[in-house]
mmCIF file of C-alpha atoms in Angstrom:
data_model
loop_
_atom_site.group_PDB
_atom_site.id
_atom_site.type_symbol
_atom_site.label_atom_id
_atom_site.label_comp_id
_atom_site.label_asym_id
_atom_site.label_seq_id
_atom_site.Cartn_x
_atom_site.Cartn_y
_atom_site.Cartn_z
ATOM 1 C CA MET A 25 35.880 -19.327 -23.261
ATOM 2 C CA THR A 26 36.197 -15.823 -24.657
ATOM 3 C CA SER A 27 39.613 -14.349 -25.348
ATOM 4 C CA ALA A 28 39.182 -11.993 -22.381
ATOM 5 C CA ALA A 29 38.444 -14.881 -20.045
ATOM 6 C CA SER A 30 41.376 -16.820 -21.480
ATOM 7 C CA GLY A 31 43.651 -14.063 -20.214
ATOM 8 C CA PHE A 32 42.619 -14.886 -16.658
ATOM 9 C CA TYR A 33 42.643 -18.650 -17.280
ATOM 10 C CA PRO A 34 45.925 -19.501 -19.074
ATOM 11 C CA LEU A 35 44.956 -23.187 -19.508
ATOM 12 C CA ALA A 36 41.483 -22.459 -20.849
ATOM 13 C CA ASN A 37 42.101 -23.988 -24.267
ATOM 14 C CA ALA A 38 43.861 -27.336 -24.674
ATOM 15 C CA THR A 39 44.845 -28.085 -28.268
ATOM 16 C CA THR A 40 45.327 -31.550 -29.718
ATOM 17 C CA LYS A 41 49.065 -30.830 -29.605
ATOM 18 C CA ASP A 42 48.784 -30.214 -25.857
ATOM 19 C CA LEU A 43 46.915 -33.507 -25.457
ATOM 20 C CA ALA A 44 49.555 -35.329 -27.499
ATOM 21 C CA ASN A 45 52.285 -33.871 -25.272
ATOM 22 C CA ILE A 46 50.443 -35.052 -22.151
ATOM 23 C CA CYS A 47 50.209 -38.565 -23.603
ATOM 24 C CA GLN A 48 53.950 -38.502 -24.209
ATOM 25 C CA ALA A 49 54.624 -37.264 -20.677
ATOM 26 C CA LEU A 50 52.285 -39.762 -19.001
ATOM 27 C CA TRP A 51 52.672 -42.933 -21.043
ATOM 28 C CA GLY A 52 55.620 -42.488 -23.379
ATOM 29 C CA TRP A 53 53.680 -42.411 -26.655
ATOM 30 C CA SER A 54 52.074 -39.712 -28.763
ATOM 31 C CA PRO A 55 49.180 -39.805 -31.251
ATOM 32 C CA CYS A 56 50.105 -39.576 -34.911
ATOM 33 C CA SER A 57 50.463 -36.267 -36.735
ATOM 34 C CA GLN A 58 47.177 -36.776 -38.582
ATOM 35 C CA TRP A 59 45.286 -37.029 -35.285
ATOM 36 C CA ILE A 60 47.043 -33.908 -33.993
ATOM 37 C CA GLN A 61 46.054 -32.009 -37.138
ATOM 38 C CA GLY A 62 42.441 -33.147 -36.831
ATOM 39 C CA GLU A 63 42.576 -35.351 -39.910
ATOM 40 C CA VAL A 64 41.344 -38.909 -40.394
ATOM 41 C CA CYS A 65 44.214 -41.338 -39.871
ATOM 42 C CA THR A 66 44.696 -43.792 -42.728
ATOM 43 C CA GLN A 67 46.520 -46.248 -40.438
ATOM 44 C CA ALA A 68 43.981 -46.318 -37.595
ATOM 45 C CA SER A 69 43.065 -49.937 -38.246
ATOM 46 C CA SER A 70 46.715 -50.997 -38.454
ATOM 47 C CA GLY A 71 47.719 -50.331 -34.862
ATOM 48 C CA CYS A 72 48.373 -46.595 -35.147
ATOM 49 C CA SER A 73 48.650 -44.778 -31.816
ATOM 50 C CA CYS A 74 45.667 -42.632 -32.769
ATOM 51 C CA SER A 75 43.442 -45.614 -31.926
ATOM 52 C CA GLN A 76 44.682 -45.337 -28.335
ATOM 53 C CA ALA A 77 43.969 -41.614 -28.406
ATOM 54 C CA LEU A 78 40.404 -42.234 -29.557
ATOM 55 C CA ARG A 79 39.881 -44.597 -26.636
ATOM 56 C CA LEU A 80 41.191 -41.905 -24.278
ATOM 57 C CA GLU A 81 38.730 -39.210 -25.390
ATOM 58 C CA PRO A 82 36.903 -39.279 -22.004
ATOM 59 C CA PHE A 83 40.251 -38.666 -20.281
ATOM 60 C CA PHE A 84 40.967 -35.771 -22.625
ATOM 61 C CA ASP A 85 37.591 -34.268 -21.715
ATOM 62 C CA LEU A 86 38.484 -34.647 -18.037
ATOM 63 C CA TYR A 87 41.889 -33.051 -18.648
ATOM 64 C CA ARG A 88 40.270 -30.078 -20.363
ATOM 65 C CA ASN A 89 37.771 -29.709 -17.540
ATOM 66 C CA ILE A 90 40.205 -29.766 -14.618
ATOM 67 C CA THR A 91 42.749 -27.484 -16.300
ATOM 68 C CA ALA A 92 40.414 -24.934 -17.900
ATOM 69 C CA TYR A 93 39.555 -23.189 -14.640
ATOM 70 C CA TYR A 94 43.043 -22.935 -13.220
ATOM 71 C CA LEU A 95 43.171 -19.377 -11.877
ATOM 72 C CA PRO A 96 46.703 -18.205 -10.962
ATOM 73 C CA ASP A 97 47.656 -16.109 -7.948
ATOM 74 C CA ALA A 98 50.057 -13.900 -9.905
ATOM 75 C CA ILE A 99 51.043 -10.771 -7.976
ATOM 76 C CA GLY A 100 52.931 -7.775 -9.343
ATOM 77 C CA SER A 101 55.712 -8.822 -11.710
ATOM 78 C CA SER A 102 55.372 -12.537 -11.002
ATOM 79 C CA HIS A 103 54.136 -14.905 -13.685
ATOM 80 C CA PRO A 104 51.497 -17.586 -13.101
ATOM 81 C CA ALA A 105 52.828 -20.912 -11.890
ATOM 82 C CA LEU A 106 51.279 -22.426 -15.019
ATOM 83 C CA ARG A 107 51.658 -20.093 -17.973
ATOM 84 C CA SER A 108 50.659 -22.733 -20.511
ATOM 85 C CA HIS A 109 50.017 -26.448 -20.897
ATOM 86 C CA ASP A 110 53.741 -26.840 -21.588
ATOM 87 C CA ASP A 111 54.480 -25.798 -17.995
ATOM 88 C CA LEU A 112 52.027 -28.386 -16.712
ATOM 89 C CA ARG A 113 53.607 -31.057 -18.912
ATOM 90 C CA ASN A 114 57.075 -30.132 -17.610
ATOM 91 C CA ILE A 115 55.936 -30.572 -13.995
ATOM 92 C CA VAL A 116 54.369 -33.927 -14.889
ATOM 93 C CA VAL A 117 57.685 -35.075 -16.379
ATOM 94 C CA LEU A 118 59.595 -33.756 -13.354
ATOM 95 C CA LEU A 119 57.387 -35.652 -10.902
ATOM 96 C CA ARG A 120 57.477 -38.884 -12.884
ATOM 97 C CA ASN A 121 61.249 -38.773 -13.252
ATOM 98 C CA ASN A 122 61.733 -38.079 -9.528
ATOM 99 C CA PRO A 123 59.095 -40.132 -7.690
ATOM 100 C CA ASP A 124 61.182 -40.392 -4.504
ATOM 101 C CA GLU A 125 62.094 -36.702 -4.160
ATOM 102 C CA PRO A 126 60.198 -34.641 -1.545
ATOM 103 C CA ARG A 127 57.549 -32.365 -2.955
ATOM 104 C CA ALA A 128 59.016 -29.186 -1.423
ATOM 105 C CA HIS A 129 62.460 -29.907 -2.911
ATOM 106 C CA LEU A 130 61.073 -30.403 -6.419
ATOM 107 C CA THR A 131 58.818 -27.353 -6.170
ATOM 108 C CA ALA A 132 61.613 -25.041 -5.045
ATOM 109 C CA GLY A 133 64.040 -26.341 -7.659
ATOM 110 C CA TYR A 134 61.576 -26.097 -10.531
ATOM 111 C CA PHE A 135 60.514 -22.514 -9.910
ATOM 112 C CA ALA A 136 64.059 -21.399 -9.078
ATOM 113 C CA SER A 137 65.107 -22.551 -12.552
ATOM 114 C CA ARG A 138 62.352 -20.409 -14.072
ATOM 115 C CA GLU A 139 62.990 -17.240 -12.089
ATOM 116 C CA THR A 140 64.475 -14.287 -13.955
ATOM 117 C CA GLN A 141 65.124 -10.654 -13.142
ATOM 118 C CA GLU A 142 62.028 -9.666 -15.088
ATOM 119 C CA SER A 143 59.755 -12.293 -13.551
ATOM 120 C CA LYS A 144 59.748 -13.321 -9.913
ATOM 121 C CA ASN A 145 58.495 -16.630 -8.597
ATOM 122 C CA PRO A 146 54.719 -16.980 -8.187
ATOM 123 C CA PRO A 147 53.306 -17.175 -4.648
ATOM 124 C CA LEU A 148 53.792 -20.480 -2.847
ATOM 125 C CA SER A 149 50.042 -21.138 -2.934
ATOM 126 C CA ASP A 150 50.123 -20.928 -6.741
ATOM 127 C CA GLN A 151 53.184 -23.179 -6.913
ATOM 128 C CA ASN A 152 51.387 -25.763 -4.770
ATOM 129 C CA ARG A 153 48.292 -25.532 -6.943
ATOM 130 C CA ALA A 154 50.389 -26.252 -10.039
ATOM 131 C CA PHE A 155 51.980 -29.343 -8.470
ATOM 132 C CA ASN A 156 48.597 -30.510 -7.161
ATOM 133 C CA LEU A 157 47.184 -30.306 -10.666
ATOM 134 C CA ALA A 158 50.104 -32.235 -12.156
ATOM 135 C CA ALA A 159 49.837 -34.924 -9.476
ATOM 136 C CA ARG A 160 46.114 -35.240 -10.080
ATOM 137 C CA ILE A 161 46.686 -35.872 -13.779
ATOM 138 C CA ILE A 162 49.359 -38.458 -12.994
ATOM 139 C CA THR A 163 47.590 -40.376 -10.219
ATOM 140 C CA MET A 164 43.882 -39.561 -10.700
ATOM 141 C CA VAL A 165 43.830 -38.466 -7.056
ATOM 142 C CA GLN A 166 42.983 -34.966 -5.813
ATOM 143 C CA PRO A 167 45.912 -33.887 -3.578
ATOM 144 C CA SER A 168 46.213 -30.908 -1.288
ATOM 145 C CA ALA A 169 49.255 -29.284 0.286
ATOM 146 C CA GLU A 170 49.277 -28.390 3.973
ATOM 147 C CA TYR A 171 46.848 -25.641 4.963
ATOM 148 C CA GLN A 172 45.546 -25.347 1.430
ATOM 149 C CA SER A 173 42.014 -25.807 0.150
ATOM 150 C CA ASP A 174 42.350 -26.347 -3.570
ATOM 151 C CA GLY A 175 39.922 -24.299 -5.640
ATOM 152 C CA LEU A 176 39.678 -27.145 -8.132
ATOM 153 C CA LEU A 177 38.279 -29.512 -5.494
ATOM 154 C CA GLU A 178 35.130 -31.327 -6.503
ATOM 155 C CA LEU A 179 32.042 -30.500 -4.495
ATOM 156 C CA GLY A 180 31.804 -32.837 -1.522
ATOM 157 C CA SER A 181 35.118 -34.629 -2.079
ATOM 158 C CA GLN A 182 37.957 -34.724 0.428
ATOM 159 C CA PRO A 183 41.499 -34.117 -0.877
ATOM 160 C CA ALA A 184 44.380 -36.377 0.107
ATOM 161 C CA LEU A 185 47.118 -34.548 1.989
ATOM 162 C CA TRP A 186 50.472 -34.356 0.208
ATOM 163 C CA SER A 187 52.888 -32.661 2.580
ATOM 164 C CA GLY A 188 56.072 -30.975 1.457
ATOM 165 C CA ASP A 189 58.406 -33.549 3.016
ATOM 166 C CA LYS A 190 56.749 -36.481 1.224
ATOM 167 C CA SER A 191 57.531 -37.759 -2.253
ATOM 168 C CA LEU A 192 54.946 -38.538 -4.910
ATOM 169 C CA ALA A 193 55.491 -42.264 -4.369
ATOM 170 C CA THR A 194 54.885 -41.877 -0.638
ATOM 171 C CA PHE A 195 51.758 -39.833 -1.337
ATOM 172 C CA ILE A 196 50.361 -42.590 -3.560
ATOM 173 C CA ASN A 197 50.988 -45.266 -0.962
ATOM 174 C CA SER A 198 49.454 -43.190 1.828
ATOM 175 C CA ALA A 199 46.394 -42.495 -0.318
ATOM 176 C CA PHE A 200 45.958 -46.233 -0.982
ATOM 177 C CA PRO A 201 46.853 -48.231 2.143
ATOM 178 C CA LYS A 202 47.071 -52.011 1.792
ATOM 179 C CA ARG A 203 46.043 -54.749 4.202
ATOM 180 C CA GLU A 204 45.019 -58.384 4.166
ATOM 181 C CA TYR A 205 41.354 -59.411 4.260
ATOM 182 C CA PRO A 206 41.165 -63.132 5.143
ATOM 183 C CA SER A 207 37.405 -63.273 4.520
ATOM 184 C CA LEU A 208 38.086 -62.351 0.881
ATOM 185 C CA SER A 209 40.919 -64.868 0.485
ATOM 186 C CA HIS A 210 40.717 -67.816 -1.883
ATOM 187 C CA GLY A 211 43.117 -69.905 0.196
ATOM 188 C CA ASN A 212 42.362 -73.018 2.220
ATOM 189 C CA ASP A 213 43.404 -71.380 5.500
ATOM 190 C CA VAL A 214 40.067 -69.586 5.738
ATOM 191 C CA THR A 215 36.971 -71.448 6.888
ATOM 192 C CA SER A 216 34.030 -71.473 4.516
ATOM 193 C CA ALA A 217 31.841 -69.941 7.210
ATOM 194 C CA THR A 218 33.893 -66.732 7.239
ATOM 195 C CA LYS A 219 34.420 -66.362 3.497
ATOM 196 C CA ILE A 220 32.559 -63.640 1.639
ATOM 197 C CA ASN A 221 30.826 -64.479 -1.623
ATOM 198 C CA LEU A 222 32.079 -61.633 -3.802
ATOM 199 C CA SER A 223 29.748 -62.601 -6.639
ATOM 200 C CA SER A 224 26.856 -61.429 -4.472
ATOM 201 C CA ILE A 225 28.083 -57.814 -4.597
ATOM 202 C CA MET A 226 26.816 -57.226 -8.122
ATOM 203 C CA ALA A 227 25.677 -53.733 -9.040
ATOM 204 C CA ARG A 228 22.209 -54.979 -9.899
ATOM 205 C CA ARG A 229 21.849 -56.472 -6.395
ATOM 206 C CA LEU A 230 23.135 -53.266 -4.831
ATOM 207 C CA LYS A 231 20.411 -51.443 -6.723
ATOM 208 C CA LYS A 232 17.613 -53.941 -6.117
ATOM 209 C CA VAL A 233 18.304 -55.083 -2.546
ATOM 210 C CA ALA A 234 20.071 -52.085 -0.990
ATOM 211 C CA LYS A 235 18.450 -49.483 -3.290
ATOM 212 C CA LEU A 236 21.830 -47.908 -4.054
ATOM 213 C CA GLU A 237 22.579 -45.706 -7.060
ATOM 214 C CA MET A 238 25.824 -46.085 -9.020
ATOM 215 C CA ILE A 239 27.503 -42.704 -9.597
ATOM 216 C CA PRO A 240 30.718 -41.893 -11.528
ATOM 217 C CA THR A 241 33.832 -40.435 -9.926
ATOM 218 C CA ASP A 242 37.131 -39.243 -11.405
ATOM 219 C CA ASP A 243 38.954 -39.549 -8.058
ATOM 220 C CA LEU A 244 40.422 -43.020 -7.702
ATOM 221 C CA THR A 245 40.375 -42.795 -3.894
ATOM 222 C CA SER A 246 36.560 -42.611 -4.038
ATOM 223 C CA HIS A 247 36.162 -45.911 -5.911
ATOM 224 C CA LEU A 248 33.529 -48.171 -4.280
ATOM 225 C CA LEU A 249 32.870 -45.493 -1.655
ATOM 226 C CA LEU A 250 29.465 -46.064 -0.061
ATOM 227 C CA ASP A 251 27.405 -43.069 1.029
ATOM 228 C CA SER A 252 24.649 -44.592 3.139
ATOM 229 C CA LYS A 253 22.840 -41.292 3.671
ATOM 230 C CA LYS A 254 22.634 -40.431 -0.018
ATOM 231 C CA GLY A 255 22.241 -44.053 -1.072
ATOM 232 C CA THR A 256 25.098 -43.989 -3.604
ATOM 233 C CA VAL A 257 28.165 -46.022 -4.550
ATOM 234 C CA ALA A 258 30.943 -44.188 -6.412
ATOM 235 C CA ILE A 259 32.682 -46.002 -9.263
ATOM 236 C CA PHE A 260 35.955 -44.876 -10.829
ATOM 237 C CA HIS A 261 34.998 -45.385 -14.451
ATOM 238 C CA TYR A 262 38.069 -44.239 -16.428
ATOM 239 C CA THR A 263 39.168 -47.780 -17.207
ATOM 240 C CA SER A 264 41.107 -46.573 -20.252
ATOM 241 C CA ILE A 265 43.565 -44.869 -17.873
ATOM 242 C CA LEU A 266 43.862 -47.995 -15.731
ATOM 243 C CA LYS A 267 44.653 -50.045 -18.825
ATOM 244 C CA GLU A 268 47.418 -47.622 -19.782
ATOM 245 C CA SER A 269 48.938 -48.185 -16.337
ATOM 246 C CA LEU A 270 49.042 -51.917 -17.014
ATOM 247 C CA THR A 271 50.477 -51.729 -20.512
ATOM 248 C CA ASP A 272 53.450 -49.479 -19.878
ATOM 249 C CA GLY A 273 54.907 -50.623 -16.547
ATOM 250 C CA SER A 274 55.438 -48.677 -13.354
ATOM 251 C CA LYS A 275 58.146 -46.468 -11.953
ATOM 252 C CA LEU A 276 55.954 -45.649 -8.976
ATOM 253 C CA SER A 277 55.657 -49.082 -7.406
ATOM 254 C CA GLU A 278 54.712 -50.787 -4.169
ATOM 255 C CA PRO A 279 56.940 -49.940 -1.167
ATOM 256 C CA LYS A 280 59.467 -52.513 -0.016
ATOM 257 C CA PRO A 281 59.055 -53.890 3.535
ATOM 258 C CA GLY A 282 60.566 -51.527 6.062
ATOM 259 C CA SER A 283 60.923 -48.623 3.643
ATOM 260 C CA GLU A 284 58.988 -45.398 3.846
ATOM 261 C CA ASP A 285 58.987 -44.495 0.179
ATOM 262 C CA ALA A 286 58.027 -46.628 -2.789
ATOM 263 C CA LYS A 287 61.121 -47.739 -4.686
ATOM 264 C CA ILE A 288 61.805 -47.678 -8.388
ATOM 265 C CA THR A 289 61.370 -51.041 -10.070
ATOM 266 C CA ALA A 290 62.262 -52.361 -13.492
ATOM 267 C CA ASN A 291 59.081 -50.837 -14.899
ATOM 268 C CA THR A 292 59.389 -47.256 -15.994
ATOM 269 C CA HIS A 293 56.185 -45.545 -17.038
ATOM 270 C CA SER A 294 53.070 -46.388 -15.011
ATOM 271 C CA ASN A 295 51.513 -43.746 -12.808
ATOM 272 C CA ILE A 296 49.156 -46.019 -10.843
ATOM 273 C CA PRO A 297 50.516 -49.096 -8.994
ATOM 274 C CA PRO A 298 49.802 -52.137 -11.201
ATOM 275 C CA GLN A 299 48.118 -54.111 -8.423
ATOM 276 C CA LEU A 300 45.838 -51.157 -7.683
ATOM 277 C CA ALA A 301 44.909 -50.837 -11.353
ATOM 278 C CA MET A 302 44.244 -54.578 -11.641
ATOM 279 C CA GLU A 303 42.141 -54.664 -8.474
ATOM 280 C CA THR A 304 40.073 -51.713 -9.675
ATOM 281 C CA LEU A 305 39.431 -53.291 -13.063
ATOM 282 C CA SER A 306 38.569 -56.582 -11.386
ATOM 283 C CA THR A 307 36.021 -55.006 -9.052
ATOM 284 C CA ILE A 308 34.283 -53.616 -12.122
ATOM 285 C CA LYS A 309 34.529 -56.621 -14.436
ATOM 286 C CA ASP A 310 34.424 -59.585 -12.057
ATOM 287 C CA ILE A 311 32.240 -58.249 -9.224
ATOM 288 C CA LEU A 312 30.026 -55.280 -10.083
ATOM 289 C CA PHE A 313 29.294 -55.957 -13.742
ATOM 290 C CA PRO A 314 29.842 -59.621 -14.682
ATOM 291 C CA ASP A 315 28.896 -60.971 -18.096
ATOM 292 C CA ASP A 316 25.232 -61.720 -17.413
ATOM 293 C CA GLN A 317 22.708 -59.879 -19.567
ATOM 294 C CA THR A 318 21.142 -57.847 -16.753
ATOM 295 C CA SER A 319 24.478 -56.526 -15.477
ATOM 296 C CA GLN A 320 25.670 -55.587 -18.957
ATOM 297 C CA SER A 321 22.381 -53.848 -19.700
ATOM 298 C CA MET A 322 22.762 -51.844 -16.505
ATOM 299 C CA LEU A 323 26.327 -50.940 -17.477
ATOM 300 C CA ARG A 324 25.226 -49.707 -20.904
ATOM 301 C CA SER A 325 22.573 -47.584 -19.209
ATOM 302 C CA LEU A 326 25.208 -45.978 -16.969
ATOM 303 C CA ILE A 327 27.331 -45.190 -20.020
ATOM 304 C CA SER A 328 24.471 -43.483 -21.845
ATOM 305 C CA LYS A 329 22.751 -41.758 -18.927
ATOM 306 C CA ALA A 330 25.404 -41.216 -16.243
ATOM 307 C CA LYS A 331 28.260 -40.444 -18.683
ATOM 308 C CA PHE A 332 30.476 -43.373 -17.670
ATOM 309 C CA ASP A 333 33.585 -43.921 -19.803
ATOM 310 C CA PRO A 334 32.459 -46.217 -22.678
ATOM 311 C CA ASP A 335 35.703 -48.155 -22.254
ATOM 312 C CA ILE A 336 34.290 -49.573 -19.018
ATOM 313 C CA ALA A 337 32.287 -52.007 -21.160
ATOM 314 C CA ARG A 338 35.428 -53.161 -23.005
ATOM 315 C CA ILE A 339 37.157 -55.109 -20.240
ATOM 316 C CA VAL A 340 37.202 -58.307 -22.286
ATOM 317 C CA GLU A 341 39.262 -60.674 -20.109
ATOM 318 C CA PRO A 342 40.147 -60.809 -16.413
ATOM 319 C CA PRO A 343 42.681 -58.011 -15.778
ATOM 320 C CA LEU A 344 45.282 -60.344 -14.292
ATOM 321 C CA HIS A 345 45.116 -62.712 -17.252
ATOM 322 C CA SER A 346 45.919 -59.885 -19.662
ATOM 323 C CA CYS A 347 49.172 -59.398 -17.732
ATOM 324 C CA GLY A 348 50.056 -63.086 -17.722
ATOM 325 C CA ILE A 349 49.089 -63.540 -14.051
ATOM 326 C CA TYR A 350 46.553 -66.222 -13.170
ATOM 327 C CA GLU A 351 46.488 -66.079 -9.371
ATOM 328 C CA PRO A 352 43.287 -64.879 -7.653
ATOM 329 C CA ILE A 353 43.210 -61.219 -6.665
ATOM 330 C CA LYS A 354 43.404 -60.598 -2.913
ATOM 331 C CA TYR A 355 41.804 -57.124 -2.986
ATOM 332 C CA GLN A 356 44.312 -55.639 -0.550
ATOM 333 C CA TYR A 357 43.354 -52.130 -1.662
ATOM 334 C CA TRP A 358 39.575 -52.393 -2.005
ATOM 335 C CA GLY A 359 38.789 -55.134 0.511
ATOM 336 C CA SER A 360 37.414 -52.714 3.089
ATOM 337 C CA ARG A 361 35.060 -51.083 0.582
ATOM 338 C CA LEU A 362 33.879 -54.485 -0.669
ATOM 339 C CA LEU A 363 33.099 -55.567 2.889
ATOM 340 C CA ASP A 364 31.135 -52.346 3.420
ATOM 341 C CA LEU A 365 29.019 -53.111 0.362
ATOM 342 C CA TYR A 366 28.520 -56.709 1.480
ATOM 343 C CA ASP A 367 27.361 -55.534 4.910
ATOM 344 C CA GLU A 368 24.987 -53.076 3.251
ATOM 345 C CA LEU A 369 23.435 -55.924 1.285
ATOM 346 C CA GLU A 370 23.076 -58.025 4.437
ATOM 347 C CA ASN A 371 21.685 -55.150 6.502
ATOM 348 C CA PRO A 372 20.326 -52.513 4.108
ATOM 349 C CA THR A 373 20.024 -48.961 5.355
ATOM 350 C CA PRO A 374 16.334 -47.972 5.533
ATOM 351 C CA ARG A 375 15.529 -45.640 2.640
ATOM 352 C CA GLY A 376 11.835 -44.801 2.857
ATOM 353 C CA PHE A 377 9.754 -43.555 5.787
ATOM 354 C CA PHE A 378 8.153 -46.954 6.321
ATOM 355 C CA GLU A 379 11.505 -48.795 6.350
ATOM 356 C CA LYS A 380 13.049 -46.241 8.691
ATOM 357 C CA TRP A 381 10.171 -46.804 11.086
ATOM 358 C CA LEU A 382 10.978 -50.489 11.268
ATOM 359 C CA GLU A 383 13.999 -51.891 13.045
ATOM 360 C CA ARG A 384 17.469 -51.406 11.532
ATOM 361 C CA LYS A 385 18.475 -55.074 11.302
ATOM 362 C CA SER A 386 17.280 -56.598 8.064
ATOM 363 C CA GLY A 387 16.078 -59.896 9.585
ATOM 364 C CA ALA A 388 13.954 -58.203 12.253
ATOM 365 C CA ARG A 389 12.743 -55.617 9.769
ATOM 366 C CA TYR A 390 11.507 -58.139 7.246
ATOM 367 C CA ALA A 391 9.968 -60.306 9.999
ATOM 368 C CA MET A 392 8.050 -57.314 11.324
ATOM 369 C CA MET A 393 7.097 -56.310 7.792
ATOM 370 C CA ALA A 394 5.717 -59.810 7.163
ATOM 371 C CA THR A 395 3.802 -59.673 10.453
ATOM 372 C CA LEU A 396 2.283 -56.304 9.602
ATOM 373 C CA ILE A 397 1.327 -57.471 6.122
ATOM 374 C CA GLY A 398 -0.280 -60.591 7.609
ATOM 375 C CA LEU A 399 -2.152 -58.486 10.142
ATOM 376 C CA PHE A 400 -3.372 -56.166 7.393
ATOM 377 C CA ILE A 401 -4.605 -59.124 5.334
ATOM 378 C CA ALA A 402 -6.371 -60.586 8.395
ATOM 379 C CA ILE A 403 -8.109 -57.271 9.078
ATOM 380 C CA LEU A 404 -9.103 -56.986 5.425
ATOM 381 C CA LEU A 405 -10.513 -60.523 5.363
ATOM 382 C CA GLY A 406 -12.336 -59.882 8.627
ATOM 383 C CA ALA A 407 -13.877 -56.724 7.223
ATOM 384 C CA LEU A 408 -14.945 -58.555 4.077
ATOM 385 C CA GLY A 409 -16.443 -61.370 6.167
ATOM 386 C CA LEU A 410 -18.344 -58.882 8.284
ATOM 387 C CA GLY A 411 -19.636 -57.207 5.149
ATOM 388 C CA VAL A 412 -20.847 -60.520 3.751
ATOM 389 C CA LEU A 413 -22.586 -61.305 7.073
ATOM 390 C CA VAL A 414 -24.355 -57.938 7.091
ATOM 391 C CA VAL A 415 -25.522 -58.354 3.496
ATOM 392 C CA SER A 416 -26.702 -61.916 4.219
ATOM 393 C CA THR A 417 -28.655 -60.741 7.265
ATOM 394 C CA GLU A 418 -30.334 -58.023 5.226
ATOM 395 C CA PHE A 419 -31.362 -60.540 2.566
ATOM 396 C CA ASP A 420 -32.817 -62.894 5.226
ATOM 397 C CA HIS A 421 -34.733 -60.024 6.787
ATOM 398 C CA PHE A 422 -36.070 -58.989 3.374
ATOM 399 C CA ALA A 423 -37.148 -62.595 2.638
ATOM 400 C CA LEU A 424 -39.064 -62.899 5.927
ATOM 401 C CA ASN A 425 -40.970 -59.699 5.201
#
């Protein structure tokens, strides 16, 4: 952006120092000084934190993109809610250190501490926008306060409501409800007739059988979301962020039975519930893109053409195993989406004019298609036979003459 435009957009330019500060606020580590200064790190191959920063480059690009166009609602002598990336980092730290405090309480306290005689508080809409942006960076979910349509909302996406009386932990758990899906269970209490074969929901089958296109999304709530009309399946592809959530623990955890808010556990740094992160990684590694050559080739194509995070191809081992857990995943978060995809494979939505003309149910559609093809072949053979008969008659007539 130009310097004039930067005056209207205070977060237009994110420096490597800003990115390092965000890493510290989110995950408790910071890239080395050489990385911050733009120099080649001499310890990169020896476990230096800059190697983590290099893996997070797609996230840094996303951070730059969603912060660059923050436009404040400053009025009169008030300052913008976010005057710099330092303000955004401070709100991130505040939210992560107080996951059970209501949003309205934290918002009022934060801006009251900033207010001076020379500078009044920004409008409430601008304050909410600042906290929405911080929460989005923490959770990878697009939130919205009551009666507010966030200007940073992606085209076509639906924000998750984060009301003023709810904490960040409560917001996360309301955005990702959990339930049991017996048909996806690996236990012996489920009959084989009702079990779903998850290995059948591979991306290559979704493309070939259901004619679905895999598209990237940076909103975790849209992961595995099927759009039957557009013929797309959204995939949250920032696996590098999910891995960070599994390597540094979690202060925002699963809610205890009978409690409204998620409680603080022994873990202290993760922004995404560990089970949610593991399920998401597993749906990518174990279901959509297993280790067969065709699936991996398709994944590489999505990285090069659809701009998927390259780290998505670096999920080496099952996510649970990397955490020392060897029990099968129950998919309590993504079970509903997986069942939707399975149903789409069993009964594909008609895509072309000819398929739409046929019946909706796949069995009846393919039976009718086979009948029509057989009828067409019979008509073609009949026409050819008639042609041969006509030619033969002409030859006989010519021979008699």
